[in-house]
Amino acid sequence: MDSFSTGSSGTGPPQFSTDEFMDQMKTVRGKCFEKCITKPGSSLSGSESSCISRCVDRYIEATGIAGRALFSSC
């Protein structure tokens, strides 16, 4: 199944592979780490933890908005 295959009926949202999902998560981790972690150490500070949480939430929200916009135009 390619990255934009639909369900078995040929309709509905595309199904993404595990590899593609993992690539996306790696991207999010990298971007959020770069933005939020100022002094890497053995644990996260409270502000770093909050920043990471907000960063991931924003990424998920933006991905959902982009996906809905893409599929509403089809």
Coordinates of N, CA and C in Angstrom, one line a residue:
M1 N 0.9 -1.2 0.0 CA 0.0 0.0 0.0 C 0.9 1.2 0.0
D2 N 0.7 2.2 -0.9 CA 1.5 3.4 -1.0 C 0.9 4.4 0.1
S3 N 1.6 5.5 0.2 CA 1.3 6.4 1.3 C -0.1 7.1 1.1
F4 N -0.7 7.1 -0.1 CA -2.0 7.7 -0.3 C -3.0 6.7 -0.7
S5 N -2.9 5.5 -0.3 CA -3.9 4.5 -0.6 C -5.1 4.7 0.2
T6 N -6.3 4.4 -0.3 CA -7.5 4.6 0.4 C -7.9 3.2 1.0
G7 N -8.9 3.2 1.8 CA -9.3 2.0 2.4 C -9.7 1.0 1.3
S8 N -10.1 -0.2 1.7 CA -10.4 -1.3 0.7 C -11.5 -0.9 -0.2
S9 N -12.5 -0.1 0.2 CA -13.6 0.3 -0.7 C -13.2 1.4 -1.7
G10 N -12.0 2.0 -1.5 CA -11.5 3.0 -2.5 C -12.0 4.4 -2.1
T11 N -12.7 4.5 -1.0 CA -13.1 5.8 -0.5 C -12.6 6.1 0.9
G12 N -12.8 7.3 1.3 CA -12.3 7.6 2.7 C -10.9 8.2 2.7
P13 N -10.5 8.5 3.9 CA -9.2 9.2 4.0 C -8.1 8.2 3.7
P14 N -6.9 8.7 3.2 CA -5.8 7.8 2.9 C -5.3 7.1 4.2
Q15 N -4.7 5.9 4.0 CA -4.0 5.2 5.1 C -2.5 5.4 4.9
F16 N -1.9 5.8 6.0 CA -0.4 6.0 5.9 C 0.3 4.8 6.6
S17 N 1.4 4.6 6.0 CA 2.2 3.4 6.6 C 2.8 3.8 7.9
T18 N 3.2 2.8 8.6 CA 3.9 2.9 9.9 C 5.2 3.7 9.7
D19 N 5.9 3.4 8.6 CA 7.2 4.1 8.4 C 7.0 5.6 8.2
E20 N 5.9 5.9 7.4 CA 5.6 7.4 7.2 C 5.2 8.1 8.5
F21 N 4.5 7.4 9.3 CA 4.1 7.9 10.6 C 5.3 8.1 11.5
M22 N 6.2 7.2 11.5 CA 7.4 7.3 12.3 C 8.3 8.4 11.8
D23 N 8.4 8.6 10.5 CA 9.1 9.7 9.9 C 8.5 11.1 10.4
Q24 N 7.2 11.2 10.4 CA 6.6 12.4 10.8 C 6.9 12.7 12.3
M25 N 6.8 11.6 13.1 CA 7.1 11.8 14.5 C 8.6 12.2 14.8
K26 N 9.5 11.6 14.0 CA 10.9 12.0 14.1 C 11.0 13.5 13.7
T27 N 10.3 14.0 12.7 CA 10.4 15.4 12.4 C 9.8 16.3 13.5
V28 N 8.7 15.9 14.1 CA 8.1 16.6 15.2 C 9.1 16.6 16.4
R29 N 9.6 15.5 16.7 CA 10.6 15.4 17.8 C 11.8 16.4 17.6
G30 N 12.3 16.3 16.4 CA 13.5 17.2 16.1 C 13.2 18.6 16.2
K31 N 12.1 19.0 15.6 CA 11.7 20.5 15.6 C 11.3 20.9 17.0
C32 N 10.6 20.1 17.7 CA 10.2 20.6 19.1 C 11.4 20.5 20.0
F33 N 12.3 19.6 19.9 CA 13.5 19.5 20.7 C 14.3 20.8 20.5
E34 N 14.5 21.1 19.2 CA 15.3 22.2 18.9 C 14.7 23.5 19.4
K35 N 13.4 23.6 19.4 CA 12.7 24.8 19.8 C 12.7 24.9 21.4
C36 N 12.5 23.8 22.0 CA 12.2 23.8 23.5 C 13.3 23.5 24.4
I37 N 14.3 22.7 24.0 CA 15.3 22.2 24.9 C 16.5 23.1 24.8
T38 N 16.7 24.0 25.8 CA 17.9 24.9 25.7 C 19.2 24.3 26.3
K39 N 19.0 23.5 27.3 CA 20.2 22.8 28.0 C 19.9 21.4 28.2
P40 N 20.2 20.5 27.2 CA 19.9 19.1 27.4 C 20.6 18.5 28.7
G41 N 19.8 17.7 29.3 CA 20.3 17.1 30.6 C 19.6 15.7 30.8
S42 N 19.6 15.3 32.0 CA 19.0 13.9 32.3 C 17.5 14.0 32.5
S43 N 16.9 15.2 32.6 CA 15.5 15.3 32.7 C 15.1 16.7 32.2
L44 N 13.7 16.8 31.9 CA 13.2 18.0 31.4 C 12.8 18.9 32.6
S45 N 13.0 20.2 32.4 CA 12.5 21.2 33.3 C 11.0 21.3 33.1
G46 N 10.3 22.0 34.0 CA 8.8 22.2 33.8 C 8.5 23.0 32.6
S47 N 9.3 24.0 32.3 CA 9.0 24.9 31.2 C 9.4 24.1 29.9
E48 N 10.4 23.3 29.9 CA 10.7 22.5 28.7 C 9.6 21.5 28.4
S49 N 9.1 20.8 29.4 CA 8.0 19.9 29.3 C 6.8 20.5 28.7
S50 N 6.4 21.7 29.3 CA 5.3 22.4 28.8 C 5.4 22.8 27.3
C51 N 6.6 23.3 27.0 CA 6.9 23.7 25.6 C 6.8 22.6 24.6
I52 N 7.3 21.4 25.0 CA 7.3 20.2 24.1 C 5.8 19.9 23.9
S53 N 5.0 19.9 25.0 CA 3.6 19.5 24.9 C 2.9 20.4 24.0
R54 N 3.1 21.7 24.2 CA 2.4 22.7 23.3 C 2.9 22.6 21.8
C55 N 4.1 22.3 21.6 CA 4.7 22.2 20.3 C 4.1 21.0 19.6
V56 N 4.0 19.9 20.2 CA 3.4 18.7 19.6 C 1.9 18.9 19.4
D57 N 1.2 19.5 20.3 CA -0.2 19.8 20.1 C -0.4 20.7 18.9
R58 N 0.4 21.7 18.8 CA 0.2 22.6 17.6 C 0.5 21.9 16.3
Y59 N 1.5 21.0 16.3 CA 1.8 20.3 15.1 C 0.7 19.4 14.7
I60 N 0.1 18.7 15.7 CA -1.0 17.8 15.4 C -2.2 18.6 14.9
E61 N -2.5 19.7 15.5 CA -3.6 20.5 15.1 C -3.4 21.0 13.7
A62 N -2.2 21.5 13.4 CA -1.9 22.0 12.0 C -2.0 20.9 11.0
T63 N -1.5 19.7 11.3 CA -1.6 18.6 10.4 C -3.1 18.3 10.1
G64 N -3.9 18.3 11.1 CA -5.3 18.0 11.0 C -6.0 19.1 10.1
I65 N -5.7 20.3 10.3 CA -6.3 21.4 9.5 C -5.8 21.2 8.0
A66 N -4.6 21.0 7.8 CA -4.1 20.8 6.4 C -4.7 19.6 5.8
G67 N -4.9 18.5 6.5 CA -5.5 17.3 6.0 C -7.0 17.6 5.6
R68 N -7.7 18.2 6.5 CA -9.1 18.5 6.2 C -9.2 19.4 5.0
A69 N -8.4 20.4 4.9 CA -8.4 21.3 3.7 C -8.1 20.6 2.4
L70 N -7.1 19.7 2.5 CA -6.8 18.9 1.3 C -7.9 18.0 0.8
F71 N -8.6 17.3 1.8 CA -9.6 16.4 1.4 C -10.9 17.1 1.1
S72 N -11.2 18.3 1.6 CA -12.4 19.0 1.3 C -12.4 19.6 -0.1
S73 N -11.1 19.7 -0.7 CA -11.0 20.2 -2.0 C -11.1 19.1 -3.1
C74 N -11.1 17.9 -2.7 CA -11.1 16.7 -3.6 C -12.5 16.5 -4.2

